Amino acid sequence: MTVVPTARSPRRYDPDRKSRIVDAAIEVIADHGVAGTTSRRIAAAADVPLGSITYHFDNLEDLLEQAFRRHAELMSPRYEAHFEGVTDLAGFADAVTDLINGDAGGDPRDWAVSYELYLAALRNPTLRSVTDAWMRRSRTVLERFIDPVTARGIDAVIEGLVMHLILSTATDDRAETRTIVGRFLGVPQ
């Protein structure tokens, strides 16, 4: 009996596959949270075979780390650009208020991924390094206008008030947010 070799299907040239997987992981995290994120869901979202996940990443934790790093890299320039043109403390207070009220290019999905990162970082030191680097970068922007201690505080105010707005069923009240920010910074309305 003669064995005839079967032809292998040609490999698909896909140089962007790894990047597409990372982007898909961000989308899956936004839709299902970290707890609901699986390699299968990510592979399906990226339209790649499941084996591509294990080929490109050591494990799911490695993929999550890269996805969260990518998310921070995408969000940081938007954050920085939001404060361009601010020239005084009152303008800074207005810019912070706008940021909190969703006028900085971030949407609820972006914030959901951010908060998923924060929660995952509570138990994962590798992800904690991602959050630490991202917070340092954000505070560097804030420190152009205020001292480092106040920058840390206003960063926490931003995060906390955004979380309250996302989780609240009440309508956004920009004037109330501006009052809170103004009081924290010592800037009247």
PDB file of C-alpha atoms in Angstrom:
ATOM      1  CA  MET A   1       0.000   0.000   0.000  1.00  0.00           C
ATOM      2  CA  THR A   2       1.350   3.341  -0.993  1.00  0.00           C
ATOM      3  CA  VAL A   3       0.822   6.232   1.355  1.00  0.00           C
ATOM      4  CA  VAL A   4       0.031   9.400  -0.471  1.00  0.00           C
ATOM      5  CA  PRO A   5       0.867  12.483   1.564  1.00  0.00           C
ATOM      6  CA  THR A   6      -2.030  14.800   1.987  1.00  0.00           C
ATOM      7  CA  ALA A   7      -1.517  18.382   1.067  1.00  0.00           C
ATOM      8  CA  ARG A   8      -1.345  20.768   3.979  1.00  0.00           C
ATOM      9  CA  SER A   9      -3.570  23.738   3.731  1.00  0.00           C
ATOM     10  CA  PRO A  10      -1.522  26.861   3.173  1.00  0.00           C
ATOM     11  CA  ARG A  11      -0.823  29.019   6.180  1.00  0.00           C
ATOM     12  CA  ARG A  12      -2.677  32.252   6.147  1.00  0.00           C
ATOM     13  CA  TYR A  13      -0.348  35.236   6.223  1.00  0.00           C
ATOM     14  CA  ASP A  14      -1.627  37.285   9.119  1.00  0.00           C
ATOM     15  CA  PRO A  15       1.018  39.652  10.515  1.00  0.00           C
ATOM     16  CA  ASP A  16      -1.546  41.545  12.607  1.00  0.00           C
ATOM     17  CA  ARG A  17      -2.970  38.466  14.303  1.00  0.00           C
ATOM     18  CA  LYS A  18      -1.364  39.014  17.715  1.00  0.00           C
ATOM     19  CA  SER A  19      -2.441  42.648  17.795  1.00  0.00           C
ATOM     20  CA  ARG A  20      -5.964  41.693  16.726  1.00  0.00           C
ATOM     21  CA  ILE A  21      -6.114  39.157  19.559  1.00  0.00           C
ATOM     22  CA  VAL A  22      -5.090  41.813  22.096  1.00  0.00           C
ATOM     23  CA  ASP A  23      -7.754  44.194  20.760  1.00  0.00           C
ATOM     24  CA  ALA A  24     -10.342  41.409  20.883  1.00  0.00           C
ATOM     25  CA  ALA A  25      -9.378  40.685  24.494  1.00  0.00           C
ATOM     26  CA  ILE A  26     -10.176  44.296  25.384  1.00  0.00           C
ATOM     27  CA  GLU A  27     -13.599  43.946  23.767  1.00  0.00           C
ATOM     28  CA  VAL A  28     -14.292  40.658  25.560  1.00  0.00           C
ATOM     29  CA  ILE A  29     -13.295  42.230  28.890  1.00  0.00           C
ATOM     30  CA  ALA A  30     -15.669  45.131  28.178  1.00  0.00           C
ATOM     31  CA  ASP A  31     -18.497  42.706  27.391  1.00  0.00           C
ATOM     32  CA  HIS A  32     -17.931  39.963  29.974  1.00  0.00           C
ATOM     33  CA  GLY A  33     -15.526  41.312  32.596  1.00  0.00           C
ATOM     34  CA  VAL A  34     -12.287  39.591  33.529  1.00  0.00           C
ATOM     35  CA  ALA A  35     -14.176  36.756  35.220  1.00  0.00           C
ATOM     36  CA  GLY A  36     -16.039  35.989  31.990  1.00  0.00           C
ATOM     37  CA  THR A  37     -13.038  36.350  29.700  1.00  0.00           C
ATOM     38  CA  THR A  38     -11.844  33.077  28.225  1.00  0.00           C
ATOM     39  CA  SER A  39      -9.411  32.123  25.506  1.00  0.00           C
ATOM     40  CA  ARG A  40     -12.308  30.745  23.468  1.00  0.00           C
ATOM     41  CA  ARG A  41     -14.253  33.994  23.648  1.00  0.00           C
ATOM     42  CA  ILE A  42     -11.185  36.002  22.688  1.00  0.00           C
ATOM     43  CA  ALA A  43     -10.361  33.687  19.773  1.00  0.00           C
ATOM     44  CA  ALA A  44     -13.943  33.928  18.509  1.00  0.00           C
ATOM     45  CA  ALA A  45     -13.938  37.727  18.818  1.00  0.00           C
ATOM     46  CA  ALA A  46     -10.599  37.939  16.975  1.00  0.00           C
ATOM     47  CA  ASP A  47     -11.744  35.411  14.357  1.00  0.00           C
ATOM     48  CA  VAL A  48      -8.687  33.217  14.897  1.00  0.00           C
ATOM     49  CA  PRO A  49      -8.231  29.561  15.799  1.00  0.00           C
ATOM     50  CA  LEU A  50      -8.020  28.872  19.520  1.00  0.00           C
ATOM     51  CA  GLY A  51      -4.431  27.660  19.051  1.00  0.00           C
ATOM     52  CA  SER A  52      -3.415  31.190  18.086  1.00  0.00           C
ATOM     53  CA  ILE A  53      -3.950  32.250  21.680  1.00  0.00           C
ATOM     54  CA  THR A  54      -1.474  29.717  23.029  1.00  0.00           C
ATOM     55  CA  TYR A  55       0.919  30.361  20.154  1.00  0.00           C
ATOM     56  CA  HIS A  56       1.183  34.104  20.821  1.00  0.00           C
ATOM     57  CA  PHE A  57       0.726  34.219  24.609  1.00  0.00           C
ATOM     58  CA  ASP A  58       2.142  32.229  27.507  1.00  0.00           C
ATOM     59  CA  ASN A  59      -1.280  31.947  29.105  1.00  0.00           C
ATOM     60  CA  LEU A  60      -4.485  33.902  29.590  1.00  0.00           C
ATOM     61  CA  GLU A  61      -2.862  36.050  32.290  1.00  0.00           C
ATOM     62  CA  ASP A  62      -0.156  37.117  29.821  1.00  0.00           C
ATOM     63  CA  LEU A  63      -2.830  38.048  27.274  1.00  0.00           C
ATOM     64  CA  LEU A  64      -4.813  40.008  29.876  1.00  0.00           C
ATOM     65  CA  GLU A  65      -1.699  41.925  30.886  1.00  0.00           C
ATOM     66  CA  GLN A  66      -0.988  42.872  27.274  1.00  0.00           C
ATOM     67  CA  ALA A  67      -4.630  43.843  26.735  1.00  0.00           C
ATOM     68  CA  PHE A  68      -4.659  46.082  29.795  1.00  0.00           C
ATOM     69  CA  ARG A  69      -1.349  47.658  28.762  1.00  0.00           C
ATOM     70  CA  ARG A  70      -2.818  48.368  25.319  1.00  0.00           C
ATOM     71  CA  HIS A  71      -5.931  49.854  26.895  1.00  0.00           C
ATOM     72  CA  ALA A  72      -3.823  52.196  29.048  1.00  0.00           C
ATOM     73  CA  GLU A  73      -1.732  53.140  26.001  1.00  0.00           C
ATOM     74  CA  LEU A  74      -4.892  54.028  24.081  1.00  0.00           C
ATOM     75  CA  MET A  75      -6.501  55.980  26.900  1.00  0.00           C
ATOM     76  CA  SER A  76      -3.473  58.016  28.022  1.00  0.00           C
ATOM     77  CA  PRO A  77      -3.090  60.185  24.895  1.00  0.00           C
ATOM     78  CA  ARG A  78      -6.795  61.071  25.040  1.00  0.00           C
ATOM     79  CA  TYR A  79      -6.368  62.054  28.674  1.00  0.00           C
ATOM     80  CA  GLU A  80      -3.314  64.165  27.883  1.00  0.00           C
ATOM     81  CA  ALA A  81      -5.014  65.846  24.922  1.00  0.00           C
ATOM     82  CA  HIS A  82      -8.007  66.718  27.072  1.00  0.00           C
ATOM     83  CA  PHE A  83      -5.882  69.174  29.079  1.00  0.00           C
ATOM     84  CA  GLU A  84      -4.246  70.885  26.088  1.00  0.00           C
ATOM     85  CA  GLY A  85      -5.068  74.559  26.025  1.00  0.00           C
ATOM     86  CA  VAL A  86      -5.696  74.806  29.762  1.00  0.00           C
ATOM     87  CA  THR A  87      -3.902  77.896  31.005  1.00  0.00           C
ATOM     88  CA  ASP A  88      -5.139  78.531  34.537  1.00  0.00           C
ATOM     89  CA  LEU A  89      -6.578  76.797  37.576  1.00  0.00           C
ATOM     90  CA  ALA A  90     -10.194  77.688  36.717  1.00  0.00           C
ATOM     91  CA  GLY A  91      -9.711  76.217  33.238  1.00  0.00           C
ATOM     92  CA  PHE A  92      -8.153  73.159  34.849  1.00  0.00           C
ATOM     93  CA  ALA A  93     -11.199  72.756  37.116  1.00  0.00           C
ATOM     94  CA  ASP A  94     -13.470  73.007  34.059  1.00  0.00           C
ATOM     95  CA  ALA A  95     -11.381  70.439  32.164  1.00  0.00           C
ATOM     96  CA  VAL A  96     -11.500  68.020  35.116  1.00  0.00           C
ATOM     97  CA  THR A  97     -15.270  68.521  35.321  1.00  0.00           C
ATOM     98  CA  ASP A  98     -15.641  67.788  31.606  1.00  0.00           C
ATOM     99  CA  LEU A  99     -13.459  64.704  31.962  1.00  0.00           C
ATOM    100  CA  ILE A 100     -15.614  63.360  34.784  1.00  0.00           C
ATOM    101  CA  ASN A 101     -18.792  64.034  32.850  1.00  0.00           C
ATOM    102  CA  GLY A 102     -17.659  62.065  29.821  1.00  0.00           C
ATOM    103  CA  ASP A 103     -16.413  64.798  27.534  1.00  0.00           C
ATOM    104  CA  ALA A 104     -12.876  63.460  27.106  1.00  0.00           C
ATOM    105  CA  GLY A 105     -13.389  60.790  24.474  1.00  0.00           C
ATOM    106  CA  GLY A 106     -13.851  57.876  26.865  1.00  0.00           C
ATOM    107  CA  ASP A 107     -17.071  55.925  26.851  1.00  0.00           C
ATOM    108  CA  PRO A 108     -18.665  53.578  29.396  1.00  0.00           C
ATOM    109  CA  ARG A 109     -16.945  50.574  27.767  1.00  0.00           C
ATOM    110  CA  ASP A 110     -13.541  52.231  28.234  1.00  0.00           C
ATOM    111  CA  TRP A 111     -14.329  52.897  31.875  1.00  0.00           C
ATOM    112  CA  ALA A 112     -15.611  49.324  32.321  1.00  0.00           C
ATOM    113  CA  VAL A 113     -12.288  47.964  31.066  1.00  0.00           C
ATOM    114  CA  SER A 114     -10.435  50.402  33.326  1.00  0.00           C
ATOM    115  CA  TYR A 115     -12.354  49.307  36.398  1.00  0.00           C
ATOM    116  CA  GLU A 116     -11.904  45.651  35.471  1.00  0.00           C
ATOM    117  CA  LEU A 117      -8.164  46.348  35.415  1.00  0.00           C
ATOM    118  CA  TYR A 118      -8.293  47.982  38.838  1.00  0.00           C
ATOM    119  CA  LEU A 119     -10.191  45.041  40.319  1.00  0.00           C
ATOM    120  CA  ALA A 120      -7.904  42.450  38.733  1.00  0.00           C
ATOM    121  CA  ALA A 121      -4.849  44.381  39.926  1.00  0.00           C
ATOM    122  CA  LEU A 122      -5.971  43.968  43.524  1.00  0.00           C
ATOM    123  CA  ARG A 123      -4.827  40.338  43.380  1.00  0.00           C
ATOM    124  CA  ASN A 124      -2.300  40.370  40.573  1.00  0.00           C
ATOM    125  CA  PRO A 125       1.023  42.188  41.125  1.00  0.00           C
ATOM    126  CA  THR A 126       1.797  42.170  37.401  1.00  0.00           C
ATOM    127  CA  LEU A 127      -1.394  44.057  36.670  1.00  0.00           C
ATOM    128  CA  ARG A 128      -0.682  46.358  39.599  1.00  0.00           C
ATOM    129  CA  SER A 129       2.420  47.497  37.724  1.00  0.00           C
ATOM    130  CA  VAL A 130       0.169  48.374  34.759  1.00  0.00           C
ATOM    131  CA  THR A 131      -2.145  50.461  36.943  1.00  0.00           C
ATOM    132  CA  ASP A 132       0.785  52.100  38.712  1.00  0.00           C
ATOM    133  CA  ALA A 133       2.411  53.172  35.437  1.00  0.00           C
ATOM    134  CA  TRP A 134      -0.916  54.441  34.093  1.00  0.00           C
ATOM    135  CA  MET A 135      -1.679  56.436  37.255  1.00  0.00           C
ATOM    136  CA  ARG A 136       1.825  57.945  37.249  1.00  0.00           C
ATOM    137  CA  ARG A 137       1.350  59.033  33.645  1.00  0.00           C
ATOM    138  CA  SER A 138      -2.043  60.587  34.456  1.00  0.00           C
ATOM    139  CA  ARG A 139      -0.696  62.389  37.495  1.00  0.00           C
ATOM    140  CA  THR A 140       2.174  63.784  35.426  1.00  0.00           C
ATOM    141  CA  VAL A 141      -0.441  65.543  33.295  1.00  0.00           C
ATOM    142  CA  LEU A 142      -2.246  66.859  36.368  1.00  0.00           C
ATOM    143  CA  GLU A 143       1.035  68.066  37.888  1.00  0.00           C
ATOM    144  CA  ARG A 144       1.364  70.607  35.087  1.00  0.00           C
ATOM    145  CA  PHE A 145      -1.355  72.529  36.924  1.00  0.00           C
ATOM    146  CA  ILE A 146      -1.186  71.489  40.583  1.00  0.00           C
ATOM    147  CA  ASP A 147       1.326  70.116  43.077  1.00  0.00           C
ATOM    148  CA  PRO A 148       1.968  66.322  43.236  1.00  0.00           C
ATOM    149  CA  VAL A 149      -0.045  65.726  46.423  1.00  0.00           C
ATOM    150  CA  THR A 150      -3.070  67.587  45.086  1.00  0.00           C
ATOM    151  CA  ALA A 151      -2.639  65.780  41.739  1.00  0.00           C
ATOM    152  CA  ARG A 152      -2.906  62.449  43.520  1.00  0.00           C
ATOM    153  CA  GLY A 153      -6.056  63.638  45.269  1.00  0.00           C
ATOM    154  CA  ILE A 154      -7.714  65.037  42.148  1.00  0.00           C
ATOM    155  CA  ASP A 155      -6.849  61.809  40.306  1.00  0.00           C
ATOM    156  CA  ALA A 156      -8.767  59.922  43.006  1.00  0.00           C
ATOM    157  CA  VAL A 157     -11.637  62.426  42.772  1.00  0.00           C
ATOM    158  CA  ILE A 158     -11.813  61.875  39.001  1.00  0.00           C
ATOM    159  CA  GLU A 159     -11.840  58.083  39.340  1.00  0.00           C
ATOM    160  CA  GLY A 160     -14.359  58.113  42.173  1.00  0.00           C
ATOM    161  CA  LEU A 161     -16.784  60.549  40.604  1.00  0.00           C
ATOM    162  CA  VAL A 162     -16.668  58.764  37.242  1.00  0.00           C
ATOM    163  CA  MET A 163     -17.460  55.506  39.034  1.00  0.00           C
ATOM    164  CA  HIS A 164     -20.361  57.187  40.839  1.00  0.00           C
ATOM    165  CA  LEU A 165     -21.718  58.584  37.567  1.00  0.00           C
ATOM    166  CA  ILE A 166     -21.415  55.232  35.796  1.00  0.00           C
ATOM    167  CA  LEU A 167     -23.102  53.313  38.601  1.00  0.00           C
ATOM    168  CA  SER A 168     -25.757  55.893  39.447  1.00  0.00           C
ATOM    169  CA  THR A 169     -29.219  55.903  37.979  1.00  0.00           C
ATOM    170  CA  ALA A 170     -29.405  59.659  38.557  1.00  0.00           C
ATOM    171  CA  THR A 171     -28.714  62.022  35.689  1.00  0.00           C
ATOM    172  CA  ASP A 172     -25.343  63.695  35.344  1.00  0.00           C
ATOM    173  CA  ASP A 173     -25.207  67.081  37.016  1.00  0.00           C
ATOM    174  CA  ARG A 174     -22.260  68.954  35.581  1.00  0.00           C
ATOM    175  CA  ALA A 175     -22.809  71.936  37.878  1.00  0.00           C
ATOM    176  CA  GLU A 176     -22.625  69.711  40.944  1.00  0.00           C
ATOM    177  CA  THR A 177     -19.469  68.037  39.646  1.00  0.00           C
ATOM    178  CA  ARG A 178     -17.899  71.459  39.000  1.00  0.00           C
ATOM    179  CA  THR A 179     -18.757  72.514  42.553  1.00  0.00           C
ATOM    180  CA  ILE A 180     -17.073  69.409  43.978  1.00  0.00           C
ATOM    181  CA  VAL A 181     -13.960  69.877  41.832  1.00  0.00           C
ATOM    182  CA  GLY A 182     -13.842  73.596  42.573  1.00  0.00           C
ATOM    183  CA  ARG A 183     -14.073  73.031  46.311  1.00  0.00           C
ATOM    184  CA  PHE A 184     -11.334  70.401  46.183  1.00  0.00           C
ATOM    185  CA  LEU A 185      -9.049  72.745  44.240  1.00  0.00           C
ATOM    186  CA  GLY A 186     -10.105  75.903  46.066  1.00  0.00           C
ATOM    187  CA  VAL A 187     -11.438  77.446  42.862  1.00  0.00           C
ATOM    188  CA  PRO A 188     -14.837  79.206  42.969  1.00  0.00           C
ATOM    189  CA  GLN A 189     -17.242  78.719  40.097  1.00  0.00           C
TER     190      GLN A 189
END
